Short mmCIF file of C-alpha atoms in Angstrom, two decimals:
data_model
loop_
_atom_site.label_atom_id
_atom_site.label_comp_id
_atom_site.label_asym_id
_atom_site.label_seq_id
_atom_site.Cartn_x
_atom_site.Cartn_y
_atom_site.Cartn_z
CA MET U 239 -43.21 -26.31 35.55
CA SER U 240 -45.96 -28.16 37.41
CA LYS U 241 -47.31 -31.31 35.80
CA PRO U 242 -51.08 -31.56 35.42
CA ALA U 243 -52.47 -35.04 35.91
CA PRO U 244 -52.07 -37.25 32.83
CA SER U 245 -55.21 -37.36 30.69
CA GLN U 246 -54.64 -40.33 28.41
CA VAL U 247 -57.87 -42.27 28.87
CA PRO U 248 -59.74 -44.81 26.75
CA ASP U 249 -63.19 -43.28 27.27
CA ASP U 250 -64.80 -40.00 26.24
CA SER U 251 -64.26 -37.98 29.42
CA ASN U 252 -61.57 -35.53 30.46
CA PRO U 253 -60.30 -36.52 33.92
CA GLN U 254 -58.93 -32.99 34.40
CA SER U 255 -62.43 -31.49 34.32
CA GLY U 256 -64.95 -34.33 34.16
CA GLN U 257 -66.22 -32.99 30.83
CA THR U 258 -67.36 -35.23 28.01
CA VAL U 259 -64.96 -34.61 25.14
CA LEU U 260 -66.45 -36.71 22.32
CA ARG U 261 -69.96 -36.52 20.91
CA GLU U 262 -71.86 -38.14 18.08
CA LEU U 263 -72.29 -36.02 14.96
CA HIS U 264 -73.50 -37.25 11.57
CA GLY U 265 -72.24 -40.75 12.12
CA GLY U 266 -68.86 -39.80 13.57
CA ARG U 267 -67.41 -39.11 17.01
CA VAL U 268 -66.14 -35.53 17.17
CA ASN U 269 -64.84 -33.37 20.00
CA ALA U 270 -67.46 -31.80 22.24
CA LEU U 271 -65.38 -28.87 23.48
CA THR U 272 -65.36 -26.63 20.39
CA ASP U 273 -66.87 -26.32 16.92
CA ALA U 274 -63.57 -25.01 15.52
CA TYR U 275 -62.69 -28.53 14.37
CA LEU U 276 -65.36 -31.14 13.59
CA GLY U 277 -63.19 -33.95 12.27
CA THR U 278 -63.55 -37.27 14.05
CA GLY U 279 -61.40 -38.02 17.08
CA ASP U 280 -61.79 -41.76 17.59
CA ALA U 281 -59.37 -44.70 17.31
CA GLN U 282 -59.94 -45.03 13.55
CA GLU U 283 -58.94 -41.40 13.06
CA HIS U 284 -55.83 -41.88 15.15
CA ALA U 285 -54.87 -44.89 13.00
CA ARG U 286 -55.20 -42.59 9.96
CA LEU U 287 -52.97 -40.03 11.67
CA ASP U 288 -50.39 -42.73 12.40
CA ALA U 289 -50.13 -43.44 8.66
CA GLN U 290 -49.87 -39.72 7.91
CA HIS U 291 -47.17 -39.30 10.57
CA SER U 292 -45.12 -42.14 9.08
CA ALA U 293 -45.40 -40.70 5.57
CA ILE U 294 -44.29 -37.23 6.63
CA SER U 295 -41.44 -38.61 8.75
CA LEU U 296 -40.12 -40.55 5.77
CA MET U 297 -40.07 -37.41 3.65
CA LEU U 298 -38.47 -35.32 6.41
CA GLY U 299 -35.84 -37.96 7.04
CA GLY U 300 -36.90 -38.25 10.68
CA LEU U 301 -39.13 -36.62 13.27
CA PHE U 302 -38.07 -33.15 12.15
CA PRO U 303 -36.15 -31.75 9.16
CA GLU U 304 -32.56 -32.95 8.93
CA LYS U 305 -31.53 -29.32 8.34
CA VAL U 306 -32.47 -28.41 11.90
CA ARG U 307 -31.24 -31.59 13.62
CA SER U 308 -28.12 -30.08 15.19
CA VAL U 309 -30.11 -27.17 16.60
CA VAL U 310 -32.77 -29.47 18.07
CA GLU U 311 -30.21 -31.82 19.61
CA THR U 312 -28.22 -28.94 21.11
CA THR U 313 -31.39 -27.41 22.53
CA LEU U 314 -32.25 -30.70 24.22
CA GLU U 315 -28.82 -31.25 25.78
CA ARG U 316 -28.97 -31.21 29.55
CA SER U 317 -26.36 -29.12 31.38
CA SER U 318 -25.94 -27.07 34.52
CA GLY U 319 -27.33 -24.07 32.69
CA ASN U 320 -30.15 -25.98 31.02
CA PRO U 321 -32.79 -27.57 33.27
CA LYS U 322 -34.50 -30.82 32.32
CA PRO U 323 -35.44 -30.48 28.63
CA THR U 324 -39.16 -30.34 27.81
CA ILE U 325 -41.01 -30.77 24.52
CA LEU U 326 -44.57 -29.68 23.70
CA ASP U 327 -46.53 -31.24 20.83
CA ILE U 328 -49.51 -29.02 20.03
CA GLY U 329 -52.28 -30.93 18.25
CA THR U 330 -50.70 -34.30 19.03
CA GLY U 331 -53.42 -36.31 17.26
CA SER U 332 -52.55 -39.99 17.65
CA GLY U 333 -49.56 -39.11 19.83
CA ALA U 334 -47.15 -40.82 17.42
CA TRP U 335 -44.72 -37.88 17.17
CA ALA U 336 -44.71 -37.26 20.92
CA ILE U 337 -44.09 -40.93 21.70
CA ALA U 338 -41.30 -41.16 19.12
CA MET U 339 -39.61 -38.02 20.48
CA ALA U 340 -39.87 -39.33 24.04
CA SER U 341 -38.17 -42.54 22.93
CA GLN U 342 -35.48 -40.73 20.94
CA PHE U 343 -34.78 -38.24 23.75
CA PRO U 344 -35.32 -40.19 27.00
CA ASP U 345 -33.89 -37.37 29.15
CA ALA U 346 -36.63 -34.98 27.99
CA ASP U 347 -40.21 -34.68 29.23
CA VAL U 348 -42.71 -34.70 26.35
CA VAL U 349 -46.26 -33.32 26.60
CA GLY U 350 -48.84 -33.85 23.83
CA LEU U 351 -51.92 -31.62 23.66
CA ASP U 352 -55.17 -32.32 21.84
CA LEU U 353 -58.90 -31.73 22.11
CA VAL U 354 -59.69 -35.40 22.68
CA PRO U 355 -58.10 -38.35 24.51
CA VAL U 356 -55.24 -39.98 22.62
CA ASN U 357 -55.61 -43.58 21.42
CA THR U 358 -51.97 -44.63 21.07
CA SER U 359 -50.97 -47.56 18.88
CA SER U 360 -47.71 -48.08 20.80
CA GLU U 361 -46.70 -48.09 24.45
CA LYS U 362 -46.27 -44.66 25.98
CA PRO U 363 -42.77 -44.07 27.44
CA HIS U 364 -42.49 -42.96 31.06
CA ASN U 365 -41.36 -39.49 29.96
CA CYS U 366 -44.41 -38.83 27.78
CA ARG U 367 -47.88 -37.72 28.81
CA PHE U 368 -50.99 -36.36 27.11
CA GLU U 369 -53.29 -33.56 28.20
CA ILE U 370 -56.59 -32.34 26.83
CA CYS U 371 -56.34 -28.69 25.82
CA ASN U 372 -58.11 -26.30 23.45
CA VAL U 373 -55.15 -24.40 22.02
CA ASN U 374 -57.42 -21.57 20.89
CA THR U 375 -58.31 -20.64 24.46
CA GLU U 376 -56.28 -22.58 27.06
CA LEU U 377 -52.55 -22.17 26.34
CA ASP U 378 -52.28 -19.48 29.01
CA ARG U 379 -52.26 -22.23 31.63
CA TYR U 380 -48.72 -23.14 30.54
CA PRO U 381 -46.02 -20.86 31.99
CA SER U 382 -43.64 -18.75 29.98
CA GLY U 383 -40.24 -20.23 29.19
CA ALA U 384 -41.38 -23.79 29.92
CA PHE U 385 -40.32 -25.70 26.77
CA ASN U 386 -37.18 -26.28 24.73
CA ILE U 387 -39.08 -27.52 21.67
CA ILE U 388 -42.62 -26.79 20.51
CA HIS U 389 -43.98 -28.83 17.61
CA ILE U 390 -47.08 -28.01 15.52
CA ARG U 391 -48.09 -30.25 12.65
CA MET U 392 -51.15 -30.38 10.41
CA MET U 393 -53.52 -28.51 12.68
CA LEU U 394 -54.13 -25.16 10.98
CA GLN U 395 -57.70 -26.23 10.18
CA GLY U 396 -58.46 -26.14 13.92
CA VAL U 397 -56.75 -22.84 14.75
CA LYS U 398 -58.74 -19.62 14.75
CA ASN U 399 -55.76 -17.26 14.87
CA TYR U 400 -52.36 -18.55 13.74
CA HIS U 401 -50.67 -15.25 14.62
CA GLU U 402 -51.80 -15.62 18.23
CA LEU U 403 -50.69 -19.25 18.29
CA PHE U 404 -47.18 -18.28 17.19
CA HIS U 405 -46.98 -15.59 19.87
CA GLN U 406 -48.07 -18.12 22.48
CA ALA U 407 -45.44 -20.56 21.23
CA HIS U 408 -42.76 -17.89 21.51
CA ARG U 409 -43.88 -17.07 25.05
CA MET U 410 -43.75 -20.72 26.14
CA LEU U 411 -40.31 -21.39 24.62
CA ARG U 412 -37.14 -21.07 26.64
CA PRO U 413 -34.46 -18.72 25.24
CA GLY U 414 -32.79 -20.58 22.36
CA GLY U 415 -35.81 -22.88 22.06
CA VAL U 416 -37.05 -24.13 18.70
CA LEU U 417 -40.50 -23.92 17.14
CA LEU U 418 -41.11 -26.67 14.56
CA VAL U 419 -44.07 -26.31 12.19
CA VAL U 420 -45.18 -28.63 9.37
CA GLU U 421 -48.32 -27.78 7.40
CA ALA U 422 -49.83 -28.67 4.02
CA ASN U 423 -52.49 -26.86 2.06
CA PHE U 424 -54.07 -30.11 0.78
CA MET U 425 -54.49 -28.68 -2.69
CA SER U 426 -53.65 -31.36 -5.25
CA PHE U 427 -50.71 -31.05 -7.63
CA ASP U 428 -50.34 -33.08 -10.81
CA VAL U 429 -47.40 -35.25 -11.85
CA ASN U 430 -45.62 -32.10 -13.12
CA LYS U 431 -46.18 -30.50 -9.69
CA ASP U 432 -48.57 -27.93 -11.12
CA ARG U 433 -51.60 -27.11 -8.98
CA ILE U 434 -54.82 -28.84 -9.99
CA GLN U 435 -57.54 -26.20 -10.01
CA ALA U 436 -60.70 -27.12 -8.09
CA ASP U 437 -64.08 -26.70 -9.73
CA LYS U 438 -65.18 -24.65 -6.73
CA PRO U 439 -62.62 -22.65 -4.70
CA GLU U 440 -62.36 -23.14 -0.95
CA ASP U 441 -64.61 -20.72 0.96
CA PRO U 442 -62.17 -18.57 3.01
CA SER U 443 -64.92 -17.64 5.49
CA ARG U 444 -64.85 -21.20 6.87
CA ASN U 445 -61.38 -20.62 8.29
CA PRO U 446 -59.69 -17.26 7.60
CA SER U 447 -56.34 -18.74 8.67
CA PHE U 448 -56.42 -21.28 5.84
CA ALA U 449 -54.82 -18.80 3.46
CA ASP U 450 -51.82 -18.54 5.79
CA ILE U 451 -50.65 -22.12 5.24
CA GLU U 452 -48.23 -21.20 2.47
CA ARG U 453 -47.06 -18.12 4.40
CA ILE U 454 -45.91 -19.67 7.67
CA HIS U 455 -42.29 -18.60 7.10
CA ASP U 456 -43.40 -15.03 6.32
CA LEU U 457 -45.72 -14.92 9.35
CA LEU U 458 -42.94 -15.97 11.70
CA ALA U 459 -40.35 -13.71 10.06
CA GLY U 460 -42.81 -10.83 10.19
CA MET U 461 -43.18 -10.96 13.96
CA SER U 462 -41.30 -8.40 16.04
CA ALA U 463 -37.61 -8.36 15.06
CA ASP U 464 -36.44 -9.06 18.62
CA LEU U 465 -38.33 -12.39 18.92
CA TRP U 466 -36.55 -14.90 16.66
CA GLU U 467 -32.85 -15.44 16.08
CA ARG U 468 -33.65 -16.97 12.69
CA VAL U 469 -36.53 -18.41 10.68
CA SER U 470 -35.96 -21.09 8.03
CA GLY U 471 -37.98 -23.51 5.95
CA TYR U 472 -38.55 -25.23 2.65
CA SER U 473 -41.25 -27.21 0.84
CA PHE U 474 -41.57 -30.73 -0.52
CA PHE U 475 -44.08 -32.72 -2.54
CA LEU U 476 -45.45 -35.97 -1.11
CA PRO U 477 -47.07 -38.36 -3.61
CA VAL U 478 -50.50 -39.77 -2.83
CA GLY U 479 -50.12 -43.38 -3.89
CA PRO U 480 -47.24 -45.84 -4.40
CA TRP U 481 -46.31 -44.74 -7.91
CA ALA U 482 -43.04 -42.79 -7.43
CA THR U 483 -39.78 -44.33 -8.67
CA ASP U 484 -37.82 -43.33 -5.55
CA PRO U 485 -38.33 -46.08 -2.92
CA VAL U 486 -38.72 -43.63 -0.02
CA GLU U 487 -41.29 -41.56 -1.91
CA ARG U 488 -43.08 -44.72 -3.01
CA ARG U 489 -43.44 -45.97 0.58
CA ALA U 490 -44.44 -42.50 1.80
CA GLY U 491 -46.99 -42.31 -1.01
CA GLU U 492 -48.47 -45.65 -0.03
CA LEU U 493 -48.88 -44.49 3.57
CA MET U 494 -50.33 -41.16 2.44
CA ARG U 495 -52.86 -42.97 0.26
CA THR U 496 -53.88 -45.04 3.30
CA SER U 497 -54.38 -41.84 5.25
CA ALA U 498 -56.28 -40.19 2.39
CA LEU U 499 -58.63 -43.15 2.02
CA ARG U 500 -59.63 -42.81 5.66
CA LEU U 501 -59.98 -39.04 5.39
CA ALA U 502 -63.49 -39.29 3.97
CA ALA U 503 -64.78 -40.71 7.25
CA THR U 504 -62.88 -38.03 9.18
CA ALA U 505 -64.35 -35.18 7.14
CA ARG U 506 -67.91 -36.52 6.91
CA PRO U 507 -69.30 -34.74 10.02
CA THR U 508 -67.66 -31.48 8.95
CA LEU U 509 -69.00 -31.56 5.39
CA ILE U 510 -72.54 -32.42 6.48
CA SER U 511 -72.37 -29.62 9.08
CA PHE U 512 -71.55 -27.25 6.21
CA GLY U 513 -74.92 -28.16 4.70
CA ILE U 514 -73.83 -30.77 2.16
CA ALA U 515 -76.26 -33.67 1.82
CA PRO U 516 -75.05 -36.95 3.36
CA GLU U 517 -75.71 -38.72 0.06
CA GLN U 518 -73.43 -36.27 -1.74
CA VAL U 519 -70.68 -36.70 0.86
CA ASP U 520 -70.88 -40.49 0.56
CA TYR U 521 -70.79 -40.26 -3.24
CA TRP U 522 -67.65 -38.11 -3.06
CA ALA U 523 -66.05 -40.66 -0.72
CA GLU U 524 -66.73 -43.43 -3.24
CA GLN U 525 -65.23 -41.34 -6.04
CA VAL U 526 -62.13 -40.55 -3.99
CA GLU U 527 -61.60 -44.22 -3.21
CA ALA U 528 -62.00 -45.20 -6.85
CA GLU U 529 -59.53 -42.50 -7.95
CA LEU U 530 -56.90 -43.33 -5.33
CA MET U 531 -57.10 -47.09 -5.78
CA GLY U 532 -57.37 -46.93 -9.56
CA GLY U 533 -54.02 -45.21 -9.87
CA LYS U 534 -54.98 -43.38 -13.06
CA VAL U 535 -54.55 -39.93 -11.48
CA ARG U 536 -51.11 -39.29 -10.04
CA GLN U 537 -51.03 -36.40 -7.64
CA TYR U 538 -48.97 -34.75 -4.93
CA ILE U 539 -49.64 -32.79 -1.76
CA LYS U 540 -47.26 -29.92 -0.96
CA PHE U 541 -45.84 -29.60 2.56
CA TYR U 542 -44.15 -26.62 4.23
CA PRO U 543 -41.71 -27.48 7.07
CA THR U 544 -40.67 -24.31 8.92
CA TRP U 545 -38.68 -23.68 12.07
CA ALA U 546 -37.76 -20.68 14.18
CA VAL U 547 -35.19 -20.29 16.99
CA LYS U 548 -36.07 -17.99 19.86
CA LYS U 549 -33.46 -15.36 20.65
CA ALA U 550 -31.35 -16.17 23.68
CA SER U 551 -32.38 -12.84 25.21
CA GLY U 552 -36.03 -13.17 24.15
#
């Protein structure tokens, strides 16, 4: 596949098109290419995503579920019948996962896509590059059968049609390629892992795909029977705060709390755009910080790792 010019830049412009990709909105810097996602996209947000990435990786036992490791490694083996392996990270965020995969698999080319330029906290390997792309409208520019691995993590809130995204992923995968998906519904669960009911339910009209988060396995399995060789997945609970007795969960919880504390700034432009008064948003942020730092409320977030292997004849 042809390689578009790298687009990792420190400013707010997209060198592929000359467009401005960040704009000011309600005190934050958000992407200027679409209103589908109004979370901030600056260096502070990418630092938050780094903490989130580290927490999830601890719980997964690596960059992807241990249960699918052998399949991933086999898919990325280079042989006479397998051209240079390629990996696509859709919604790369801070680029942490893409950079780590490029380091772990130096013979593979890794491409990270996002709406805004990536502010990496570590040096980018030679086999990793970042490109600005709106996955809702621009994935057609990538050819069919181009990637061995496609990774999607924590980006459902910015996707208008998850069904279409999965079909695009299948198209772009090589036969035998692997789709890796990790999502969380961000509903809180108490210490007994029972869902904490919100005072006001989430408005489904804001993102109709939001209800699909817990159904990723079913959505993939429900696609045409001749597309996937197999679909697998499981769920896990990640504590928000360093209160778990297990040392891995405790460290992951500490990182997730760091990410959650910064989430208020990320969500501020979105909430105000929904018509919520800035004073109310700031009050909520103060309450969240007090709750998370006080440690009186112990809660979990539930994650859903899922993977699918494209049929060799697909």
